[in-house]
C-alpha cells in the first residue's frame, strides 16, 4: 500500500482551482479522479519501474511518503482569515498556553481546509496568488507493517513475579524485566525487531498467585513473528512459560480476550486460615449455598490506583476440605474480575457476603495464605474458521 501526505498549501490550491475553473474541472480526468489519487498513481508507476513491485490492497506493509513545504503557510492563513475569520478564531485558553508557534498557524490543517472550502466562492478563489515555491519540498519515507496479533496462554510458577511492571510503593523503583509481560515482550522484540508491543491479558493477577495449569490467556500486538522460536525463547524462563500453540489471530478475534468478562469463569484453589475454630457443619454446607451473588467495593489495597466502584460478581461453585481446626482448602469458581482474597476475609466488610460471613467467623479473623488458578473457562486462542464455514460465507 502507498500513502502520500501532501503539503497543506497543495490541498488548498487544488480546492481553489476547482472553484476558479469549474468548467475546466467538470469534465475528464481532473473531475473523475481525485487530486490525491492522481498523485498516488504517478508515484506508483515510478515505484513499479524502480522495484518491479506491484501494489496490493491485501498487503500489510504501507509505504508513506510525506512532503513538507511551509513557505506559503503565513500568506495562506492571511488569505483564508480575510474570508473566514470565525474559523481561525483562537480560544482564550490557547492564547495563554505559551505556545512557541503562532496558534493561528497551528489551525492551518487539511481538515480545516475541507471544512471551509464551501465558503470560498469563485471570485475569491481567483484572487489567490499562485506563486511557485522557491525551494523543493522536503520529504520523508516511512515503512509500517500492520499489527500482527498473536494469542496464547501462559503459566506462572512464581509468587514473586507480577503480571506487569510493578513496585510495592511509589518510592521504590521497579525492577526491570521482573514481570510476565516484560519476559514475554523481550522474546517477541528479539524475534520480530518490532518498534513497539502491547501485552493484553484476560484478567489481572496478584503477584503472589500462581497458575501452574493451562490458565490465563494473553494477546500480543507486533510486526513480525516466528511462533516456534518465540515459544522456545519464552520457555527458557523458569517462572513463566507459554503453552505450546501460539497462534496468529485477526484483529477482530483479538477483542475476544476482553469480551463477556462477566460470563467467563475462573477456578481457584486457596489455602486458608482462621483464628477461630472452624465449624464442620458450616464447611459442609458451603456447596449448597452456590451460586452466590457478591457485592464488592474496590478493595482497600488497590484504592490508590483504581476508582472507587461497587462491582457485582458471582460465585458459581464452592467447596472446602478441612485440614485441621484452623486450616482448610477452598475450591471455588468465580466470574472473572472477582477479588478472591477479599471474598475470603471480607475486606473490612467491603465484600458482602464473604467466606468469613458464610462460616460464621468475625470479620478480620480469616485470611487466605496461598492462592492458585486452576483453570480459566474460555476458548483461547480462538480456533480458525472451519473450511465449511468459509465456504458457506463465500456463497
mmCIF file of C-alpha atoms in Angstrom:
data_model
loop_
_atom_site.group_PDB
_atom_site.id
_atom_site.type_symbol
_atom_site.label_atom_id
_atom_site.label_comp_id
_atom_site.label_asym_id
_atom_site.label_seq_id
_atom_site.Cartn_x
_atom_site.Cartn_y
_atom_site.Cartn_z
ATOM 1 C CA UNK A 1 0.000 0.000 0.000
ATOM 2 C CA UNK A 2 1.124 3.552 -0.724
ATOM 3 C CA UNK A 3 0.102 6.595 1.318
ATOM 4 C CA UNK A 4 1.084 10.157 0.427
ATOM 5 C CA UNK A 5 0.836 13.226 2.651
ATOM 6 C CA UNK A 6 0.903 16.456 0.643
ATOM 7 C CA UNK A 7 1.612 19.981 1.971
ATOM 8 C CA UNK A 8 -1.499 21.797 3.169
ATOM 9 C CA UNK A 9 -0.938 24.524 0.598
ATOM 10 C CA UNK A 10 -1.238 21.937 -2.200
ATOM 11 C CA UNK A 11 -4.636 20.849 -0.877
ATOM 12 C CA UNK A 12 -5.771 24.481 -0.669
ATOM 13 C CA UNK A 13 -4.640 25.231 -4.213
ATOM 14 C CA UNK A 14 -6.420 22.183 -5.602
ATOM 15 C CA UNK A 15 -9.643 23.306 -3.926
ATOM 16 C CA UNK A 16 -9.260 26.872 -5.210
ATOM 17 C CA UNK A 17 -8.569 25.677 -8.756
ATOM 18 C CA UNK A 18 -11.788 23.676 -8.723
ATOM 19 C CA UNK A 19 -13.672 26.803 -7.608
ATOM 20 C CA UNK A 20 -11.999 29.178 -10.072
ATOM 21 C CA UNK A 21 -12.013 26.909 -13.112
ATOM 22 C CA UNK A 22 -15.092 24.804 -12.507
ATOM 23 C CA UNK A 23 -15.885 24.409 -16.216
ATOM 24 C CA UNK A 24 -12.398 23.089 -16.947
ATOM 25 C CA UNK A 25 -12.526 20.689 -13.977
ATOM 26 C CA UNK A 26 -16.051 19.434 -14.656
ATOM 27 C CA UNK A 27 -15.044 17.041 -17.432
ATOM 28 C CA UNK A 28 -12.341 14.443 -17.941
ATOM 29 C CA UNK A 29 -9.719 13.061 -15.590
ATOM 30 C CA UNK A 30 -9.490 16.103 -13.333
ATOM 31 C CA UNK A 31 -13.139 15.606 -12.380
ATOM 32 C CA UNK A 32 -13.382 11.806 -12.188
ATOM 33 C CA UNK A 33 -10.086 11.119 -10.372
ATOM 34 C CA UNK A 34 -9.404 12.938 -7.072
ATOM 35 C CA UNK A 35 -6.267 15.048 -6.834
ATOM 36 C CA UNK A 36 -4.572 12.836 -4.250
ATOM 37 C CA UNK A 37 -5.309 9.700 -6.272
ATOM 38 C CA UNK A 38 -3.636 11.227 -9.317
ATOM 39 C CA UNK A 39 -0.540 11.918 -7.208
ATOM 40 C CA UNK A 40 -0.545 8.367 -5.821
ATOM 41 C CA UNK A 41 -0.854 6.840 -9.289
ATOM 42 C CA UNK A 42 2.084 8.851 -10.584
ATOM 43 C CA UNK A 43 4.325 7.573 -7.782
ATOM 44 C CA UNK A 44 3.087 4.004 -8.139
ATOM 45 C CA UNK A 45 4.357 3.946 -11.692
ATOM 46 C CA UNK A 46 7.773 5.143 -10.536
ATOM 47 C CA UNK A 47 7.949 2.588 -7.724
ATOM 48 C CA UNK A 48 6.896 -0.184 -10.090
ATOM 49 C CA UNK A 49 9.626 0.735 -12.575
ATOM 50 C CA UNK A 50 12.296 1.031 -9.873
ATOM 51 C CA UNK A 51 11.480 -2.119 -7.879
ATOM 52 C CA UNK A 52 9.271 -4.304 -10.037
ATOM 53 C CA UNK A 53 6.780 -4.496 -7.155
ATOM 54 C CA UNK A 54 3.053 -4.094 -7.659
ATOM 55 C CA UNK A 55 0.776 -2.529 -5.025
ATOM 56 C CA UNK A 56 -1.812 -4.731 -3.349
ATOM 57 C CA UNK A 57 -4.800 -3.904 -1.178
ATOM 58 C CA UNK A 58 -4.115 -7.145 0.726
ATOM 59 C CA UNK A 59 -0.603 -6.115 1.722
ATOM 60 C CA UNK A 60 0.139 -5.489 5.400
ATOM 61 C CA UNK A 61 3.066 -3.203 4.507
ATOM 62 C CA UNK A 62 2.425 0.506 3.938
ATOM 63 C CA UNK A 63 4.875 2.923 2.342
ATOM 64 C CA UNK A 64 4.177 6.501 3.434
ATOM 65 C CA UNK A 65 5.671 9.492 1.618
ATOM 66 C CA UNK A 66 5.312 12.798 3.450
ATOM 67 C CA UNK A 67 6.060 16.039 1.600
ATOM 68 C CA UNK A 68 6.529 19.256 3.570
ATOM 69 C CA UNK A 69 6.622 22.873 2.433
ATOM 70 C CA UNK A 70 5.748 25.640 4.907
ATOM 71 C CA UNK A 71 6.773 28.530 2.653
ATOM 72 C CA UNK A 72 3.202 29.701 1.986
ATOM 73 C CA UNK A 73 1.588 28.903 5.332
ATOM 74 C CA UNK A 74 1.568 32.500 6.594
ATOM 75 C CA UNK A 75 0.178 34.037 3.394
ATOM 76 C CA UNK A 76 -2.338 31.195 3.011
ATOM 77 C CA UNK A 77 -3.667 31.745 6.525
ATOM 78 C CA UNK A 78 -3.915 35.511 5.963
ATOM 79 C CA UNK A 79 -5.841 34.822 2.747
ATOM 80 C CA UNK A 80 -8.299 32.483 4.488
ATOM 81 C CA UNK A 81 -8.744 34.660 7.584
ATOM 82 C CA UNK A 82 -9.950 37.564 5.432
ATOM 83 C CA UNK A 83 -12.818 35.405 4.155
ATOM 84 C CA UNK A 84 -13.444 33.122 7.143
ATOM 85 C CA UNK A 85 -12.259 34.900 10.316
ATOM 86 C CA UNK A 86 -14.509 32.861 12.618
ATOM 87 C CA UNK A 87 -12.875 29.613 11.512
ATOM 88 C CA UNK A 88 -9.486 30.814 12.729
ATOM 89 C CA UNK A 89 -10.570 32.365 15.994
ATOM 90 C CA UNK A 90 -8.190 31.281 18.760
ATOM 91 C CA UNK A 91 -9.647 30.229 22.108
ATOM 92 C CA UNK A 92 -8.533 32.259 25.128
ATOM 93 C CA UNK A 93 -7.133 29.145 26.773
ATOM 94 C CA UNK A 94 -4.799 28.565 23.828
ATOM 95 C CA UNK A 95 -3.682 32.215 23.832
ATOM 96 C CA UNK A 96 -2.414 31.836 27.397
ATOM 97 C CA UNK A 97 -0.753 28.450 26.981
ATOM 98 C CA UNK A 98 2.527 29.994 25.842
ATOM 99 C CA UNK A 99 2.813 28.084 22.556
ATOM 100 C CA UNK A 100 6.072 28.608 20.682
ATOM 101 C CA UNK A 101 4.307 28.689 17.303
ATOM 102 C CA UNK A 102 1.544 31.091 16.265
ATOM 103 C CA UNK A 103 -1.709 29.370 17.358
ATOM 104 C CA UNK A 104 -3.435 30.534 14.161
ATOM 105 C CA UNK A 105 -0.847 28.739 12.037
ATOM 106 C CA UNK A 106 -1.436 25.593 14.077
ATOM 107 C CA UNK A 107 -5.046 25.714 12.873
ATOM 108 C CA UNK A 108 -3.961 25.580 9.222
ATOM 109 C CA UNK A 109 -4.664 21.908 8.541
ATOM 110 C CA UNK A 110 -6.073 19.766 5.754
ATOM 111 C CA UNK A 111 -9.194 19.090 7.781
ATOM 112 C CA UNK A 112 -9.861 22.799 8.247
ATOM 113 C CA UNK A 113 -9.435 23.381 4.507
ATOM 114 C CA UNK A 114 -12.022 20.672 3.845
ATOM 115 C CA UNK A 115 -14.423 22.262 6.350
ATOM 116 C CA UNK A 116 -14.303 25.794 4.919
ATOM 117 C CA UNK A 117 -13.917 25.059 1.191
ATOM 118 C CA UNK A 118 -17.655 25.547 0.596
ATOM 119 C CA UNK A 119 -17.404 29.118 1.934
ATOM 120 C CA UNK A 120 -14.987 30.205 -0.796
ATOM 121 C CA UNK A 121 -16.669 31.433 -3.991
ATOM 122 C CA UNK A 122 -15.194 31.639 -7.493
ATOM 123 C CA UNK A 123 -14.425 35.346 -7.301
ATOM 124 C CA UNK A 124 -12.453 34.960 -4.088
ATOM 125 C CA UNK A 125 -10.661 31.874 -5.424
ATOM 126 C CA UNK A 126 -9.452 33.888 -8.429
ATOM 127 C CA UNK A 127 -7.883 36.445 -6.067
ATOM 128 C CA UNK A 128 -5.417 33.879 -4.680
ATOM 129 C CA UNK A 129 -1.839 34.474 -5.848
ATOM 130 C CA UNK A 130 -0.489 31.225 -7.293
ATOM 131 C CA UNK A 131 3.222 31.743 -6.633
ATOM 132 C CA UNK A 132 5.721 28.972 -7.273
ATOM 133 C CA UNK A 133 7.784 27.712 -4.324
ATOM 134 C CA UNK A 134 11.346 28.966 -4.123
ATOM 135 C CA UNK A 135 12.682 25.598 -2.938
ATOM 136 C CA UNK A 136 11.735 21.937 -3.398
ATOM 137 C CA UNK A 137 9.637 20.158 -0.788
ATOM 138 C CA UNK A 138 11.379 18.228 1.912
ATOM 139 C CA UNK A 139 10.177 14.659 2.264
ATOM 140 C CA UNK A 140 10.342 11.614 4.496
ATOM 141 C CA UNK A 141 9.847 7.952 3.686
ATOM 142 C CA UNK A 142 8.401 5.528 6.221
ATOM 143 C CA UNK A 143 7.545 1.831 6.088
ATOM 144 C CA UNK A 144 4.969 0.496 8.501
ATOM 145 C CA UNK A 145 3.601 -3.003 8.850
ATOM 146 C CA UNK A 146 0.087 -3.621 10.127
ATOM 147 C CA UNK A 147 -0.057 -5.030 13.667
ATOM 148 C CA UNK A 148 0.307 -8.776 13.932
ATOM 149 C CA UNK A 149 -1.863 -10.308 16.649
ATOM 150 C CA UNK A 150 -0.529 -13.381 18.423
ATOM 151 C CA UNK A 151 -2.552 -15.215 21.049
ATOM 152 C CA UNK A 152 -1.567 -17.821 23.599
ATOM 153 C CA UNK A 153 -1.764 -18.969 27.202
ATOM 154 C CA UNK A 154 0.911 -18.589 29.832
ATOM 155 C CA UNK A 155 1.733 -20.489 33.008
ATOM 156 C CA UNK A 156 3.129 -18.703 36.067
ATOM 157 C CA UNK A 157 5.232 -20.595 38.615
ATOM 158 C CA UNK A 158 6.428 -17.808 40.910
ATOM 159 C CA UNK A 159 4.748 -15.992 43.790
ATOM 160 C CA UNK A 160 7.117 -13.028 43.427
ATOM 161 C CA UNK A 161 6.537 -12.280 39.738
ATOM 162 C CA UNK A 162 3.926 -9.594 38.900
ATOM 163 C CA UNK A 163 1.896 -9.653 35.710
ATOM 164 C CA UNK A 164 3.061 -6.184 34.635
ATOM 165 C CA UNK A 165 5.896 -3.882 35.812
ATOM 166 C CA UNK A 166 5.116 -3.126 39.430
ATOM 167 C CA UNK A 167 6.592 -1.703 42.609
ATOM 168 C CA UNK A 168 5.295 -2.056 46.146
ATOM 169 C CA UNK A 169 5.433 1.720 46.643
ATOM 170 C CA UNK A 170 5.959 4.920 44.693
ATOM 171 C CA UNK A 171 9.312 5.409 46.418
ATOM 172 C CA UNK A 172 10.747 2.062 45.324
ATOM 173 C CA UNK A 173 11.950 1.738 41.716
ATOM 174 C CA UNK A 174 10.574 -1.043 39.572
ATOM 175 C CA UNK A 175 12.907 -3.928 38.806
ATOM 176 C CA UNK A 176 13.430 -4.001 35.016
ATOM 177 C CA UNK A 177 12.412 -7.281 33.401
ATOM 178 C CA UNK A 178 10.728 -8.632 36.523
ATOM 179 C CA UNK A 179 7.208 -9.180 35.183
ATOM 180 C CA UNK A 180 5.332 -11.612 32.972
ATOM 181 C CA UNK A 181 4.680 -9.030 30.270
ATOM 182 C CA UNK A 182 8.342 -7.960 30.098
ATOM 183 C CA UNK A 183 9.628 -11.530 29.890
ATOM 184 C CA UNK A 184 7.261 -12.312 27.009
ATOM 185 C CA UNK A 185 7.889 -8.965 25.313
ATOM 186 C CA UNK A 186 11.671 -9.417 25.407
ATOM 187 C CA UNK A 187 11.470 -12.575 23.302
ATOM 188 C CA UNK A 188 8.989 -11.067 20.867
ATOM 189 C CA UNK A 189 11.127 -7.992 20.273
ATOM 190 C CA UNK A 190 14.186 -10.196 19.759
ATOM 191 C CA UNK A 191 12.402 -12.270 17.127
ATOM 192 C CA UNK A 192 10.409 -9.565 15.348
ATOM 193 C CA UNK A 193 12.647 -6.473 15.584
ATOM 194 C CA UNK A 194 9.425 -4.553 16.110
ATOM 195 C CA UNK A 195 9.224 -0.936 17.228
ATOM 196 C CA UNK A 196 6.525 -1.422 19.848
ATOM 197 C CA UNK A 197 4.463 -4.107 21.533
ATOM 198 C CA UNK A 198 1.410 -4.286 23.757
ATOM 199 C CA UNK A 199 0.517 -7.051 26.185
ATOM 200 C CA UNK A 200 -3.151 -7.674 26.934
ATOM 201 C CA UNK A 201 -4.259 -10.338 29.407
ATOM 202 C CA UNK A 202 -7.722 -11.762 30.018
ATOM 203 C CA UNK A 203 -7.542 -10.567 33.622
ATOM 204 C CA UNK A 204 -5.327 -9.078 36.302
ATOM 205 C CA UNK A 205 -3.457 -11.350 38.700
ATOM 206 C CA UNK A 206 -1.836 -10.648 42.053
ATOM 207 C CA UNK A 207 1.909 -11.048 42.368
ATOM 208 C CA UNK A 208 1.660 -13.919 44.886
ATOM 209 C CA UNK A 209 -0.730 -16.005 42.788
ATOM 210 C CA UNK A 210 0.475 -18.876 40.617
ATOM 211 C CA UNK A 211 -1.261 -20.702 37.785
ATOM 212 C CA UNK A 212 0.573 -23.989 37.235
ATOM 213 C CA UNK A 213 -2.059 -25.329 34.841
ATOM 214 C CA UNK A 214 -3.386 -24.197 31.479
ATOM 215 C CA UNK A 215 -4.973 -20.927 32.519
ATOM 216 C CA UNK A 216 -4.563 -17.256 31.778
ATOM 217 C CA UNK A 217 -4.600 -16.056 28.198
ATOM 218 C CA UNK A 218 -2.787 -13.163 26.603
ATOM 219 C CA UNK A 219 -2.548 -11.313 23.326
ATOM 220 C CA UNK A 220 0.472 -9.621 21.692
ATOM 221 C CA UNK A 221 0.430 -6.876 19.027
ATOM 222 C CA UNK A 222 3.625 -6.500 16.957
ATOM 223 C CA UNK A 223 5.106 -6.643 13.475
ATOM 224 C CA UNK A 224 6.669 -9.961 12.570
ATOM 225 C CA UNK A 225 6.752 -13.373 14.180
ATOM 226 C CA UNK A 226 8.230 -16.826 14.066
ATOM 227 C CA UNK A 227 5.962 -18.560 16.521
ATOM 228 C CA UNK A 228 8.009 -21.592 17.361
ATOM 229 C CA UNK A 229 11.157 -19.609 18.076
ATOM 230 C CA UNK A 230 9.122 -17.315 20.291
ATOM 231 C CA UNK A 231 7.839 -20.246 22.319
ATOM 232 C CA UNK A 232 11.340 -21.650 22.764
ATOM 233 C CA UNK A 233 12.709 -18.267 23.809
ATOM 234 C CA UNK A 234 9.941 -17.573 26.342
ATOM 235 C CA UNK A 235 10.084 -21.091 27.765
ATOM 236 C CA UNK A 236 13.726 -20.691 28.763
ATOM 237 C CA UNK A 237 12.309 -18.845 31.781
ATOM 238 C CA UNK A 238 11.671 -20.901 34.892
ATOM 239 C CA UNK A 239 8.978 -18.687 36.415
ATOM 240 C CA UNK A 240 6.743 -18.130 33.376
ATOM 241 C CA UNK A 241 6.130 -20.247 30.291
ATOM 242 C CA UNK A 242 3.723 -20.318 27.393
ATOM 243 C CA UNK A 243 1.594 -23.294 26.453
ATOM 244 C CA UNK A 244 2.696 -24.696 23.065
ATOM 245 C CA UNK A 245 0.443 -23.409 20.325
ATOM 246 C CA UNK A 246 0.980 -19.664 19.934
ATOM 247 C CA UNK A 247 -1.338 -18.642 17.138
ATOM 248 C CA UNK A 248 -1.761 -15.704 14.813
ATOM 249 C CA UNK A 249 -5.276 -14.273 15.011
ATOM 250 C CA UNK A 250 -7.201 -11.494 13.330
ATOM 251 C CA UNK A 251 -7.748 -8.020 14.763
ATOM 252 C CA UNK A 252 -11.422 -8.882 15.242
ATOM 253 C CA UNK A 253 -10.589 -12.057 17.173
ATOM 254 C CA UNK A 254 -8.173 -10.149 19.396
ATOM 255 C CA UNK A 255 -11.089 -8.325 21.023
ATOM 256 C CA UNK A 256 -12.498 -11.628 22.327
ATOM 257 C CA UNK A 257 -9.973 -11.654 25.179
ATOM 258 C CA UNK A 258 -11.869 -8.784 26.843
ATOM 259 C CA UNK A 259 -15.412 -9.637 25.727
ATOM 260 C CA UNK A 260 -18.101 -11.061 28.018
ATOM 261 C CA UNK A 261 -15.992 -10.730 31.159
ATOM 262 C CA UNK A 262 -18.950 -11.471 33.438
ATOM 263 C CA UNK A 263 -19.714 -14.763 31.685
ATOM 264 C CA UNK A 264 -16.217 -16.240 31.909
ATOM 265 C CA UNK A 265 -15.330 -18.377 34.900
ATOM 266 C CA UNK A 266 -12.072 -18.853 36.771
ATOM 267 C CA UNK A 267 -11.486 -21.809 39.068
ATOM 268 C CA UNK A 268 -9.266 -21.177 42.113
ATOM 269 C CA UNK A 269 -7.857 -23.262 44.941
ATOM 270 C CA UNK A 270 -6.922 -21.433 48.132
ATOM 271 C CA UNK A 271 -5.170 -22.377 51.349
ATOM 272 C CA UNK A 272 -6.959 -20.521 54.160
ATOM 273 C CA UNK A 273 -6.558 -19.886 57.876
ATOM 274 C CA UNK A 274 -8.992 -18.891 60.608
ATOM 275 C CA UNK A 275 -8.110 -17.638 64.072
ATOM 276 C CA UNK A 276 -11.400 -19.090 65.284
ATOM 277 C CA UNK A 277 -12.148 -22.799 65.360
ATOM 278 C CA UNK A 278 -13.902 -23.958 62.198
ATOM 279 C CA UNK A 279 -17.488 -25.205 62.272
ATOM 280 C CA UNK A 280 -17.703 -28.560 60.421
ATOM 281 C CA UNK A 281 -21.404 -28.138 59.680
ATOM 282 C CA UNK A 282 -20.945 -24.739 58.029
ATOM 283 C CA UNK A 283 -17.986 -26.037 55.992
ATOM 284 C CA UNK A 284 -20.063 -28.950 54.699
ATOM 285 C CA UNK A 285 -22.964 -26.651 53.804
ATOM 286 C CA UNK A 286 -20.863 -24.408 51.545
ATOM 287 C CA UNK A 287 -21.567 -26.269 48.237
ATOM 288 C CA UNK A 288 -25.327 -25.878 48.720
ATOM 289 C CA UNK A 289 -25.034 -22.089 49.009
ATOM 290 C CA UNK A 290 -23.774 -21.607 45.423
ATOM 291 C CA UNK A 291 -24.404 -19.689 43.279
ATOM 292 C CA UNK A 292 -23.707 -16.671 45.478
ATOM 293 C CA UNK A 293 -24.123 -13.080 44.298
ATOM 294 C CA UNK A 294 -21.379 -10.816 45.656
ATOM 295 C CA UNK A 295 -21.221 -7.055 46.018
ATOM 296 C CA UNK A 296 -17.617 -5.866 46.138
ATOM 297 C CA UNK A 297 -16.355 -2.357 46.660
ATOM 298 C CA UNK A 298 -12.916 -1.574 45.300
ATOM 299 C CA UNK A 299 -10.509 -3.210 47.790
ATOM 300 C CA UNK A 300 -8.531 -1.022 50.153
ATOM 301 C CA UNK A 301 -5.254 -2.460 48.832
ATOM 302 C CA UNK A 302 -5.857 -1.157 45.278
ATOM 303 C CA UNK A 303 -7.715 2.090 46.007
ATOM 304 C CA UNK A 304 -4.597 4.134 45.260
ATOM 305 C CA UNK A 305 -4.711 3.067 41.593
ATOM 306 C CA UNK A 306 -8.354 2.048 40.994
ATOM 307 C CA UNK A 307 -11.569 4.115 41.124
ATOM 308 C CA UNK A 308 -13.977 3.544 43.987
ATOM 309 C CA UNK A 309 -16.711 1.386 42.450
ATOM 310 C CA UNK A 310 -19.187 -1.240 43.557
ATOM 311 C CA UNK A 311 -18.978 -4.408 41.463
ATOM 312 C CA UNK A 312 -21.359 -7.361 41.329
ATOM 313 C CA UNK A 313 -19.770 -10.762 40.838
ATOM 314 C CA UNK A 314 -20.857 -14.401 41.133
ATOM 315 C CA UNK A 315 -19.511 -17.438 42.972
ATOM 316 C CA UNK A 316 -20.653 -20.301 40.739
ATOM 317 C CA UNK A 317 -19.418 -23.155 42.926
ATOM 318 C CA UNK A 318 -17.622 -23.554 46.240
ATOM 319 C CA UNK A 319 -16.376 -26.458 48.358
ATOM 320 C CA UNK A 320 -13.989 -26.799 51.304
ATOM 321 C CA UNK A 321 -11.711 -29.505 52.703
ATOM 322 C CA UNK A 322 -10.826 -29.197 56.380
ATOM 323 C CA UNK A 323 -7.153 -29.775 57.198
ATOM 324 C CA UNK A 324 -7.320 -29.081 60.930
ATOM 325 C CA UNK A 325 -9.387 -26.937 63.276
ATOM 326 C CA UNK A 326 -7.934 -23.734 61.829
ATOM 327 C CA UNK A 327 -6.753 -24.516 58.278
ATOM 328 C CA UNK A 328 -8.700 -25.591 55.201
ATOM 329 C CA UNK A 329 -8.557 -25.720 51.409
ATOM 330 C CA UNK A 330 -11.219 -23.919 49.419
ATOM 331 C CA UNK A 331 -12.061 -24.625 45.767
ATOM 332 C CA UNK A 332 -14.270 -22.065 44.089
ATOM 333 C CA UNK A 333 -15.338 -20.849 40.648
ATOM 334 C CA UNK A 334 -15.877 -17.111 40.159
ATOM 335 C CA UNK A 335 -16.883 -14.796 37.368
ATOM 336 C CA UNK A 336 -13.761 -13.053 36.089
ATOM 337 C CA UNK A 337 -12.896 -9.816 37.806
ATOM 338 C CA UNK A 338 -13.753 -11.082 41.290
ATOM 339 C CA UNK A 339 -11.415 -10.040 44.084
ATOM 340 C CA UNK A 340 -10.858 -13.535 45.504
ATOM 341 C CA UNK A 341 -8.788 -12.606 48.550
ATOM 342 C CA UNK A 342 -11.379 -10.050 49.597
ATOM 343 C CA UNK A 343 -14.115 -12.651 49.256
ATOM 344 C CA UNK A 344 -12.278 -14.787 51.810
ATOM 345 C CA UNK A 345 -11.590 -12.209 54.536
ATOM 346 C CA UNK A 346 -14.298 -9.636 53.736
ATOM 347 C CA UNK A 347 -12.033 -6.576 53.347
ATOM 348 C CA UNK A 348 -13.439 -4.767 56.397
ATOM 349 C CA UNK A 349 -16.981 -5.528 55.286
ATOM 350 C CA UNK A 350 -16.474 -4.167 51.752
ATOM 351 C CA UNK A 351 -17.269 -7.580 50.194
ATOM 352 C CA UNK A 352 -20.722 -8.925 51.034
ATOM 353 C CA UNK A 353 -21.174 -11.753 51.744
ATOM 354 C CA UNK A 354 -17.653 -13.020 52.409
ATOM 355 C CA UNK A 355 -16.436 -16.528 53.123
ATOM 356 C CA UNK A 356 -15.903 -15.424 56.716
ATOM 357 C CA UNK A 357 -19.599 -14.480 56.857
ATOM 358 C CA UNK A 358 -20.649 -17.851 55.446
ATOM 359 C CA UNK A 359 -18.534 -19.723 58.016
ATOM 360 C CA UNK A 360 -19.629 -17.595 60.959
ATOM 361 C CA UNK A 361 -16.178 -16.101 61.523
ATOM 362 C CA UNK A 362 -15.781 -12.496 62.613
ATOM 363 C CA UNK A 363 -14.526 -10.039 60.017
ATOM 364 C CA UNK A 364 -10.735 -9.889 60.068
ATOM 365 C CA UNK A 365 -10.321 -13.314 61.676
ATOM 366 C CA UNK A 366 -9.918 -15.277 58.421
ATOM 367 C CA UNK A 367 -7.380 -14.911 55.638
ATOM 368 C CA UNK A 368 -6.008 -16.683 52.582
ATOM 369 C CA UNK A 369 -2.394 -17.851 52.746
ATOM 370 C CA UNK A 370 -1.894 -19.141 49.191
ATOM 371 C CA UNK A 371 -3.967 -18.908 46.022
ATOM 372 C CA UNK A 372 -3.632 -20.852 42.770
ATOM 373 C CA UNK A 373 -5.526 -20.543 39.494
ATOM 374 C CA UNK A 374 -6.652 -23.967 38.320
ATOM 375 C CA UNK A 375 -8.456 -23.091 35.108
ATOM 376 C CA UNK A 376 -9.921 -20.289 33.003
ATOM 377 C CA UNK A 377 -13.008 -21.378 31.095
ATOM 378 C CA UNK A 378 -12.613 -19.744 27.704
ATOM 379 C CA UNK A 379 -11.651 -20.934 24.237
ATOM 380 C CA UNK A 380 -8.281 -19.309 23.655
ATOM 381 C CA UNK A 381 -6.513 -18.916 21.331
ATOM 382 C CA UNK A 382 -9.575 -18.645 19.068
ATOM 383 C CA UNK A 383 -9.954 -21.521 16.677
ATOM 384 C CA UNK A 384 -9.527 -20.714 12.980
ATOM 385 C CA UNK A 385 -12.789 -20.786 10.989
ATOM 386 C CA UNK A 386 -13.650 -24.161 9.508
ATOM 387 C CA UNK A 387 -13.448 -24.684 5.775
ATOM 388 C CA UNK A 388 -17.162 -25.416 5.713
ATOM 389 C CA UNK A 389 -17.892 -22.101 7.407
ATOM 390 C CA UNK A 390 -15.642 -20.262 4.983
ATOM 391 C CA UNK A 391 -17.345 -21.918 2.023
ATOM 392 C CA UNK A 392 -20.794 -21.012 3.316
ATOM 393 C CA UNK A 393 -19.667 -17.437 3.888
ATOM 394 C CA UNK A 394 -18.343 -17.259 0.333
ATOM 395 C CA UNK A 395 -21.730 -18.349 -1.022
#
